[in-house]
């Protein structure tokens, strides 16, 4: 079988970590599922050495749990942990929205409004259903903050929340409200209204947190 890992200077461990991170976040493995080292090494076309190093790195970043004598498992999250992640996300994304409103250029504002209009059209044409995929509006707003450290931290929080929310499933009925909330955020940023951008982002994410937690069992 052809290896998924390139034989170049980027390193087997780094490539393996990136592939496994993507597979976990995309939902290939369910929360709590055991990651079979033999099967993964065979599929990736590598030895178990760099695979184990990659799993250790993923455990350090909080996406994998290592259990002595049992192996590696995709992390699961308690209700409290999900709430904690959302609280951190709210703080970071409110900051990102405020900075974006301060630093956005005229052309970027036009492009952001155009992107939002395109998403709205997609939802109108498809009818009731999940939020349109293909454009990560939150990531774009973070980029517009022009704060690379903030973008990096938000990327990690988003990865954890994507995995955590897989435990509760999605609620398509939230999509219409989320679209309206995104439109309000984008209008505030494009208008360079820093205060409103922060407020609209905070309101949106608090609603998202409530929706996500509504189907997560109470902690013991």
Coordinates of N, CA and C in Angstrom, one line a residue:
X1 N 0.8 -1.2 0.0 CA 0.0 0.0 0.0 C 0.9 1.2 0.0
X2 N 0.5 2.2 -0.8 CA 1.3 3.5 -0.9 C 1.2 4.3 0.4
X3 N 2.3 4.8 0.9 CA 2.3 5.5 2.1 C 1.6 6.9 1.9
X4 N 0.9 7.3 2.9 CA 0.3 8.7 2.9 C 1.3 9.7 3.4
X5 N 2.4 9.3 3.9 CA 3.5 10.2 4.4 C 4.5 10.4 3.4
X6 N 4.9 11.6 3.1 CA 5.9 12.0 2.1 C 7.3 11.7 2.7
X7 N 8.2 11.2 1.8 CA 9.5 11.0 2.2 C 10.3 12.3 1.9
X8 N 10.2 13.3 2.8 CA 10.9 14.6 2.6 C 11.4 15.0 4.0
X9 N 11.8 16.3 4.0 CA 12.5 16.8 5.2 C 11.5 17.3 6.3
X10 N 10.2 17.2 6.0 CA 9.2 17.7 7.0 C 9.0 16.8 8.2
X11 N 9.5 15.6 8.1 CA 9.5 14.7 9.3 C 8.2 13.8 9.3
X12 N 8.4 12.5 9.6 CA 7.3 11.6 9.6 C 6.3 11.9 10.7
X13 N 6.9 12.3 11.9 CA 6.0 12.6 13.0 C 5.1 13.7 12.8
X14 N 5.7 14.8 12.2 CA 4.9 16.0 12.0 C 3.8 15.8 11.0
X15 N 4.1 15.0 9.9 CA 3.1 14.7 8.9 C 2.0 13.8 9.5
X16 N 2.5 12.8 10.2 CA 1.5 11.9 10.9 C 0.6 12.6 11.8
X17 N 1.2 13.5 12.6 CA 0.3 14.3 13.5 C -0.7 15.1 12.8
X18 N -0.3 15.8 11.7 CA -1.2 16.6 10.9 C -2.4 15.8 10.3
X19 N -2.0 14.6 9.8 CA -3.1 13.8 9.2 C -4.0 13.3 10.3
X20 N -3.5 12.8 11.4 CA -4.4 12.3 12.4 C -5.2 13.4 13.0
X21 N -4.7 14.6 13.2 CA -5.4 15.7 13.7 C -6.6 16.0 12.8
X22 N -6.4 16.0 11.5 CA -7.4 16.3 10.5 C -8.5 15.2 10.6
X23 N -8.1 14.0 10.6 CA -9.0 12.9 10.7 C -9.9 12.9 11.9
X24 N -9.3 13.3 13.1 CA -10.1 13.4 14.3 C -11.1 14.5 14.3
X25 N -10.6 15.7 13.8 CA -11.5 16.9 13.8 C -12.6 16.7 12.8
X26 N -12.3 16.0 11.6 CA -13.3 15.8 10.6 C -14.3 14.7 11.0
X27 N -14.1 14.0 12.1 CA -15.0 13.1 12.6 C -14.9 11.7 12.1
X28 N -13.7 11.3 11.6 CA -13.5 10.0 11.1 C -13.5 9.0 12.3
X29 N -13.1 9.5 13.4 CA -13.1 8.6 14.7 C -14.1 9.3 15.6
X30 N -14.9 8.5 16.3 CA -15.9 9.0 17.2 C -15.2 9.4 18.6
X31 N -15.7 10.3 19.3 CA -15.2 10.6 20.6 C -15.2 9.3 21.5
X32 N -14.1 9.1 22.1 CA -14.0 7.9 22.9 C -13.5 6.6 22.2
X33 N -13.4 6.7 20.9 CA -12.9 5.5 20.1 C -11.4 5.3 20.3
X34 N -11.1 4.0 20.3 CA -9.7 3.6 20.5 C -9.0 3.7 19.1
X35 N -7.8 4.3 19.1 CA -7.0 4.4 17.8 C -6.1 3.3 17.7
X36 N -6.4 2.4 16.8 CA -5.6 1.1 16.7 C -4.3 1.4 16.0
X37 N -3.2 1.3 16.7 CA -1.9 1.6 16.2 C -1.5 0.8 15.0
X38 N -1.8 -0.5 15.1 CA -1.4 -1.4 14.0 C -2.1 -1.0 12.7
X39 N -3.4 -0.8 12.8 CA -4.1 -0.4 11.6 C -3.7 0.9 11.0
X40 N -3.5 1.9 11.9 CA -3.1 3.2 11.5 C -1.7 3.2 10.8
X41 N -0.8 2.5 11.5 CA 0.6 2.4 10.9 C 0.5 1.8 9.5
X42 N -0.3 0.8 9.4 CA -0.4 0.1 8.1 C -1.0 1.1 7.0
X43 N -2.1 1.8 7.4 CA -2.7 2.7 6.5 C -1.8 3.9 6.1
X44 N -1.1 4.4 7.0 CA -0.2 5.5 6.8 C 1.1 5.1 6.1
X45 N 1.4 3.8 6.2 CA 2.6 3.3 5.5 C 3.9 3.7 6.3
X46 N 3.8 3.7 7.6 CA 4.9 4.1 8.5 C 5.1 3.0 9.6
X47 N 6.2 3.2 10.3 CA 6.4 2.3 11.5 C 5.6 2.9 12.7
X48 N 5.5 2.1 13.8 CA 4.8 2.6 14.9 C 5.5 3.6 15.7
X49 N 6.8 3.8 15.5 CA 7.6 4.8 16.2 C 7.1 6.2 16.0
X50 N 7.1 6.7 14.7 CA 6.6 8.1 14.5 C 5.1 8.2 14.8
X51 N 4.4 7.1 14.6 CA 3.0 7.1 15.0 C 2.8 7.4 16.5
X52 N 3.5 6.7 17.3 CA 3.4 6.9 18.7 C 3.8 8.3 19.1
X53 N 4.8 8.9 18.5 CA 5.3 10.2 18.7 C 4.2 11.2 18.4
X54 N 3.5 11.0 17.3 CA 2.4 11.8 16.8 C 1.2 11.8 17.8
X55 N 0.9 10.6 18.3 CA -0.1 10.4 19.3 C 0.2 11.1 20.6
X56 N 1.4 11.1 21.0 CA 1.8 11.8 22.2 C 1.7 13.3 22.0
X57 N 2.0 13.8 20.9 CA 1.8 15.2 20.6 C 0.3 15.6 20.6
X58 N -0.5 14.7 20.0 CA -2.0 15.0 20.0 C -2.5 14.9 21.4
X59 N -1.9 14.0 22.3 CA -2.4 14.0 23.7 C -2.0 15.2 24.4
X60 N -0.8 15.8 24.1 CA -0.4 17.0 24.7 C -1.3 18.2 24.3
X61 N -1.8 18.1 23.1 CA -2.7 19.2 22.6 C -4.1 19.0 23.1
X62 N -4.4 17.9 23.7 CA -5.8 17.6 24.2 C -6.8 17.0 23.3
X63 N -6.3 16.4 22.2 CA -7.3 15.8 21.2 C -7.3 14.3 21.5
X64 N -6.3 13.7 22.1 CA -6.2 12.3 22.3 C -5.9 12.0 23.8
X65 N -6.4 10.9 24.3 CA -6.2 10.5 25.7 C -5.4 9.2 25.7
X66 N -4.2 9.2 26.3 CA -3.4 8.0 26.4 C -3.7 7.3 27.7
X67 N -4.0 6.0 27.6 CA -4.3 5.2 28.8 C -3.3 4.1 28.9
X68 N -2.6 4.0 30.0 CA -1.6 3.0 30.2 C -2.1 1.6 30.0
X69 N -1.3 0.9 29.2 CA -1.6 -0.5 28.9 C -2.9 -0.7 28.0
X70 N -3.5 0.4 27.6 CA -4.7 0.2 26.8 C -4.6 0.9 25.5
X71 N -3.8 2.0 25.4 CA -3.6 2.7 24.1 C -4.1 4.1 24.1
X72 N -4.3 4.6 22.9 CA -4.8 6.0 22.6 C -6.2 6.0 22.2
X73 N -6.9 7.0 22.8 CA -8.4 7.1 22.5 C -8.7 8.6 22.1
X74 N -9.6 8.8 21.2 CA -10.1 10.1 20.9 C -10.7 10.7 22.2
X75 N -10.4 11.9 22.5 CA -10.8 12.5 23.7 C -12.3 12.7 23.8
X76 N -12.9 12.5 24.9 CA -14.3 12.9 25.2 C -14.3 14.1 26.1
X77 N -15.4 14.8 26.2 CA -15.5 16.0 26.9 C -16.7 16.0 27.9
X78 N -16.5 16.5 29.1 CA -17.6 16.6 30.0 C -18.4 17.9 29.7
X79 N -19.6 18.0 30.2 CA -20.4 19.2 30.0 C -19.6 20.5 30.5
X80 N -18.9 20.3 31.6 CA -18.2 21.5 32.2 C -17.0 21.9 31.3
X81 N -16.4 20.9 30.7 CA -15.2 21.1 29.8 C -15.7 21.9 28.5
X82 N -16.9 21.4 28.0 CA -17.4 22.1 26.8 C -17.7 23.6 27.1
X83 N -18.4 23.8 28.3 CA -18.7 25.1 28.7 C -17.4 26.0 28.9
X84 N -16.4 25.4 29.4 CA -15.1 26.1 29.6 C -14.5 26.5 28.3
X85 N -14.6 25.6 27.3 CA -14.1 25.9 26.0 C -14.8 27.0 25.3
X86 N -16.2 27.0 25.5 CA -17.0 28.1 24.9 C -16.7 29.4 25.5
X87 N -16.5 29.4 26.9 CA -16.2 30.7 27.5 C -14.9 31.3 27.0
X88 N -13.9 30.4 26.8 CA -12.6 30.9 26.3 C -12.8 31.4 24.8
X89 N -13.6 30.6 24.0 CA -13.8 31.0 22.7 C -14.5 32.4 22.6
X90 N -15.5 32.6 23.5 CA -16.2 33.9 23.5 C -15.2 35.0 23.7
X91 N -14.4 34.8 24.7 CA -13.4 35.9 25.1 C -12.5 36.2 23.9
X92 N -12.0 35.2 23.3 CA -11.0 35.3 22.1 C -11.7 35.9 20.9
X93 N -12.9 35.4 20.6 CA -13.6 35.9 19.4 C -14.2 37.3 19.5
X94 N -14.6 37.6 20.7 CA -15.0 39.0 20.9 C -13.8 39.9 20.6
X95 N -12.6 39.5 21.1 CA -11.5 40.3 20.8 C -11.2 40.4 19.3
X96 N -11.3 39.2 18.7 CA -11.0 39.2 17.3 C -11.9 40.1 16.5
X97 N -13.2 40.0 16.8 CA -14.2 40.8 16.1 C -13.9 42.3 16.3
X98 N -13.6 42.7 17.5 CA -13.3 44.1 17.8 C -12.1 44.6 17.0
X99 N -11.0 43.8 17.0 CA -9.8 44.1 16.3 C -10.1 44.2 14.8
X100 N -10.9 43.2 14.3 CA -11.2 43.2 12.9 C -12.0 44.5 12.5
X101 N -12.9 44.9 13.3 CA -13.6 46.2 13.0 C -12.7 47.4 13.0
X102 N -11.6 47.4 13.8 CA -10.7 48.5 13.8 C -9.7 48.4 12.6
X103 N -9.4 47.3 12.1 CA -8.3 47.1 11.2 C -8.7 46.7 9.8
X104 N -10.0 46.5 9.5 CA -10.4 46.0 8.2 C -10.3 47.2 7.2
X105 N -9.9 46.8 6.0 CA -9.8 47.8 4.9 C -11.1 47.9 4.2
X106 N -11.2 48.9 3.3 CA -12.4 49.0 2.5 C -12.7 47.8 1.7
X107 N -11.6 47.3 1.0 CA -11.8 46.2 0.1 C -12.2 44.9 0.9
X108 N -11.6 44.8 2.1 CA -11.9 43.6 2.9 C -13.3 43.7 3.4
X109 N -13.8 44.9 3.7 CA -15.2 45.0 4.2 C -16.1 44.6 3.1
X110 N -15.8 45.1 1.9 CA -16.6 44.7 0.7 C -16.6 43.2 0.5
X111 N -15.5 42.6 0.6 CA -15.4 41.1 0.4 C -16.1 40.4 1.4
X112 N -16.0 40.8 2.7 CA -16.7 40.1 3.8 C -18.2 40.2 3.6
X113 N -18.7 41.4 3.2 CA -20.1 41.5 3.0 C -20.6 40.6 1.9
X114 N -19.7 40.5 0.8 CA -20.1 39.7 -0.3 C -20.1 38.2 0.1
X115 N -19.1 37.8 0.9 CA -19.1 36.4 1.4 C -20.4 36.1 2.2
X116 N -20.7 37.0 3.0 CA -21.9 36.8 3.8 C -23.2 36.7 3.0
X117 N -23.3 37.5 2.0 CA -24.4 37.5 1.1 C -24.5 36.2 0.3
X118 N -23.3 35.6 -0.1 CA -23.3 34.3 -0.7 C -23.8 33.2 0.2
X119 N -23.4 33.2 1.4 CA -23.8 32.2 2.4 C -25.3 32.3 2.6
X120 N -25.8 33.5 2.7 CA -27.3 33.7 2.8 C -28.0 33.2 1.6
X121 N -27.5 33.4 0.4 CA -28.2 32.9 -0.8 C -28.2 31.4 -0.8
X122 N -27.1 30.8 -0.4 CA -27.0 29.3 -0.3 C -28.1 28.8 0.6
X123 N -28.3 29.4 1.7 CA -29.3 28.9 2.7 C -30.7 29.1 2.1
X124 N -30.9 30.2 1.5 CA -32.2 30.5 0.9 C -32.6 29.5 -0.2
X125 N -31.6 29.1 -1.0 CA -31.8 28.2 -2.1 C -32.0 26.7 -1.6
X126 N -31.3 26.4 -0.5 CA -31.3 25.0 -0.1 C -32.5 24.7 0.9
X127 N -33.1 25.8 1.4 CA -34.2 25.6 2.3 C -33.7 25.2 3.7
X128 N -34.6 24.8 4.6 CA -34.2 24.4 6.0 C -33.2 23.3 6.0
X129 N -32.2 23.5 6.9 CA -31.1 22.5 6.9 C -30.0 23.1 7.7
X130 N -28.8 22.4 7.6 CA -27.6 22.8 8.4 C -27.0 24.1 7.7
X131 N -26.2 24.7 8.5 CA -25.5 25.9 8.1 C -24.6 25.6 6.9
X132 N -24.5 26.4 5.8 CA -23.7 26.1 4.6 C -22.3 25.8 5.0
X133 N -21.7 24.8 4.4 CA -20.3 24.5 4.6 C -19.4 25.2 3.5
X134 N -18.1 25.1 3.7 CA -17.2 25.6 2.7 C -16.6 26.9 3.0
X135 N -17.2 27.8 3.8 CA -16.6 29.0 4.2 C -16.6 29.1 5.8
X136 N -15.4 29.3 6.3 CA -15.3 29.5 7.8 C -15.2 30.9 8.1
X137 N -16.4 31.5 8.4 CA -16.5 32.9 8.6 C -15.8 33.3 9.9
X138 N -15.8 32.5 10.9 CA -15.1 32.8 12.1 C -13.6 32.9 11.9
X139 N -13.1 32.0 11.1 CA -11.6 32.0 10.8 C -11.3 33.3 10.1
X140 N -12.1 33.7 9.1 CA -11.8 34.9 8.3 C -11.8 36.1 9.2
X141 N -12.8 36.2 10.1 CA -12.8 37.3 11.1 C -11.5 37.3 11.9
X142 N -11.1 36.2 12.4 CA -9.9 36.1 13.2 C -8.7 36.6 12.4
X143 N -8.6 36.2 11.1 CA -7.5 36.7 10.2 C -7.6 38.2 10.1
X144 N -8.8 38.8 10.0 CA -8.9 40.2 9.9 C -8.4 41.0 11.1
X145 N -8.3 40.2 12.2 CA -7.8 40.9 13.4 C -6.3 41.3 13.3
X146 N -5.7 40.6 12.3 CA -4.2 40.8 12.1 C -3.4 40.5 13.4
X147 N -3.8 39.5 14.1 CA -3.1 39.1 15.3 C -2.8 37.6 15.2
X148 N -1.6 37.3 14.8 CA -1.3 35.9 14.5 C -1.4 35.0 15.7
X149 N -1.0 35.5 16.9 CA -1.1 34.7 18.1 C -2.6 34.4 18.5
X150 N -3.4 35.4 18.3 CA -4.9 35.2 18.5 C -5.4 34.1 17.5
X151 N -5.1 34.2 16.3 CA -5.5 33.2 15.3 C -5.1 31.8 15.7
X152 N -3.8 31.7 16.2 CA -3.3 30.4 16.5 C -4.1 29.8 17.7
X153 N -4.3 30.6 18.7 CA -5.0 30.1 19.9 C -6.5 29.7 19.5
X154 N -7.1 30.6 18.7 CA -8.5 30.2 18.3 C -8.5 29.0 17.5
X155 N -7.5 28.7 16.7 CA -7.5 27.5 15.9 C -7.5 26.2 16.8
X156 N -6.8 26.3 17.9 CA -6.7 25.2 18.9 C -8.1 25.0 19.6
X157 N -8.7 26.2 20.0 CA -10.0 26.1 20.6 C -11.0 25.6 19.7
X158 N -11.0 26.0 18.4 CA -12.0 25.5 17.5 C -11.8 24.0 17.3
X159 N -10.6 23.5 17.2 CA -10.4 22.1 17.0 C -11.0 21.3 18.2
X160 N -10.8 21.7 19.4 CA -11.4 21.0 20.6 C -12.9 21.1 20.5
X161 N -13.4 22.3 20.2 CA -14.9 22.4 20.2 C -15.5 21.6 19.1
X162 N -14.9 21.5 17.9 CA -15.4 20.7 16.8 C -15.5 19.2 17.3
X163 N -14.5 18.7 18.0 CA -14.6 17.4 18.5 C -15.6 17.3 19.6
X164 N -15.6 18.2 20.5 CA -16.6 18.2 21.6 C -18.0 18.2 21.1
X165 N -18.3 19.0 20.1 CA -19.7 19.1 19.6 C -20.1 17.9 18.9
X166 N -19.2 17.1 18.4 CA -19.5 15.8 17.8 C -20.3 14.9 18.8
X167 N -20.1 15.1 20.1 CA -20.7 14.3 21.1 C -22.2 14.7 21.2
X168 N -22.6 15.9 20.9 CA -23.9 16.4 21.1 C -24.7 16.4 19.8
X169 N -24.0 16.3 18.6 CA -24.7 16.4 17.3 C -25.0 17.8 17.0
X170 N -25.5 17.9 15.8 CA -25.9 19.3 15.3 C -27.4 19.5 15.3
X171 N -27.8 20.7 15.4 CA -29.2 21.1 15.4 C -29.5 22.0 14.2
X172 N -30.0 21.4 13.1 CA -30.2 22.2 11.9 C -31.1 23.4 12.1
X173 N -32.0 23.3 13.1 CA -32.9 24.4 13.4 C -32.2 25.7 13.9
X174 N -30.9 25.5 14.4 CA -30.1 26.6 14.8 C -29.6 27.4 13.6
X175 N -29.6 26.8 12.4 CA -28.9 27.4 11.3 C -29.5 28.7 10.9
X176 N -30.8 28.9 10.9 CA -31.4 30.1 10.5 C -31.0 31.3 11.5
X177 N -31.1 31.0 12.8 CA -30.7 32.0 13.8 C -29.2 32.3 13.6
X178 N -28.4 31.3 13.4 CA -26.9 31.5 13.3 C -26.6 32.4 12.1
X179 N -27.4 32.2 11.0 CA -27.2 33.0 9.8 C -27.5 34.5 10.1
X180 N -28.6 34.8 10.8 CA -28.9 36.1 11.1 C -27.9 36.7 12.1
X181 N -27.4 35.9 13.0 CA -26.4 36.4 13.9 C -25.1 36.8 13.2
X182 N -24.7 35.9 12.3 CA -23.5 36.2 11.5 C -23.6 37.4 10.6
X183 N -24.8 37.6 10.1 CA -25.0 38.8 9.3 C -24.9 40.1 10.1
X184 N -25.3 40.0 11.4 CA -25.2 41.2 12.3 C -23.7 41.4 12.6
X185 N -23.0 40.4 12.9 CA -21.6 40.5 13.2 C -20.8 41.1 12.0
X186 N -21.1 40.6 10.8 CA -20.4 41.1 9.6 C -20.8 42.6 9.3
X187 N -22.0 42.9 9.5 CA -22.4 44.4 9.3 C -21.6 45.3 10.3
X188 N -21.5 44.8 11.5 CA -20.8 45.6 12.5 C -19.4 45.8 12.2
X189 N -18.7 44.7 11.8 CA -17.3 44.8 11.4 C -17.1 45.7 10.2
X190 N -17.9 45.4 9.2 CA -17.8 46.2 7.9 C -18.0 47.7 8.2
X191 N -18.9 48.0 9.2 CA -19.1 49.4 9.5 C -18.1 50.0 10.5
X192 N -17.1 49.1 10.9 CA -16.1 49.5 11.8 C -16.6 49.9 13.2
X193 N -17.7 49.2 13.6 CA -18.3 49.5 14.9 C -17.7 48.4 15.8
X194 N -16.6 48.8 16.5 CA -15.9 47.9 17.4 C -16.8 47.3 18.5
X195 N -17.5 48.2 19.1 CA -18.3 47.8 20.3 C -19.4 46.8 19.8
X196 N -20.1 47.2 18.8 CA -21.2 46.3 18.3 C -20.7 45.0 17.8
X197 N -19.5 45.0 17.1 CA -18.9 43.7 16.6 C -18.6 42.8 17.8
X198 N -18.1 43.3 18.9 CA -17.8 42.5 20.0 C -19.1 42.0 20.7
X199 N -20.1 42.8 20.8 CA -21.4 42.4 21.4 C -22.1 41.4 20.6
X200 N -22.2 41.6 19.2 CA -22.9 40.7 18.4 C -22.2 39.3 18.4
X201 N -20.8 39.3 18.4 CA -20.1 38.0 18.4 C -20.3 37.3 19.7
X202 N -20.3 38.0 20.8 CA -20.5 37.4 22.1 C -21.9 36.8 22.2
X203 N -22.9 37.6 21.7 CA -24.3 37.0 21.8 C -24.4 35.8 20.9
X204 N -23.8 35.8 19.7 CA -23.9 34.6 18.8 C -23.3 33.4 19.5
X205 N -22.1 33.5 20.1 CA -21.4 32.4 20.7 C -22.1 31.9 21.9
X206 N -22.7 32.8 22.7 CA -23.5 32.3 23.9 C -24.7 31.5 23.4
X207 N -25.3 31.9 22.4 CA -26.5 31.1 21.8 C -26.0 29.8 21.3
X208 N -24.8 29.8 20.7 CA -24.2 28.5 20.2 C -23.9 27.6 21.4
X209 N -23.4 28.2 22.5 CA -23.0 27.4 23.6 C -24.3 26.7 24.2
X210 N -25.3 27.5 24.4 CA -26.6 27.0 24.9 C -27.1 25.9 24.1
X211 N -27.1 26.0 22.7 CA -27.5 25.0 21.8 C -26.7 23.7 22.0
X212 N -25.4 23.9 22.0 CA -24.6 22.7 22.1 C -24.7 21.9 23.5
X213 N -24.8 22.7 24.5 CA -25.0 22.1 25.9 C -26.3 21.5 26.1
X214 N -27.3 21.9 25.3 CA -28.7 21.4 25.6 C -28.8 19.9 25.4
X215 N -28.0 19.3 24.6 CA -28.1 17.8 24.3 C -26.9 17.1 24.9
X216 N -26.1 17.7 25.8 CA -25.0 17.0 26.5 C -25.5 16.6 27.9
X217 N -25.3 15.3 28.2 CA -25.8 14.9 29.6 C -25.1 15.7 30.7
X218 N -25.9 15.9 31.8 CA -25.3 16.5 32.9 C -24.1 15.7 33.5
X219 N -23.1 16.4 34.0 CA -22.0 15.7 34.6 C -22.4 15.0 35.9
X220 N -21.7 13.9 36.1 CA -22.0 13.1 37.4 C -21.5 13.9 38.6

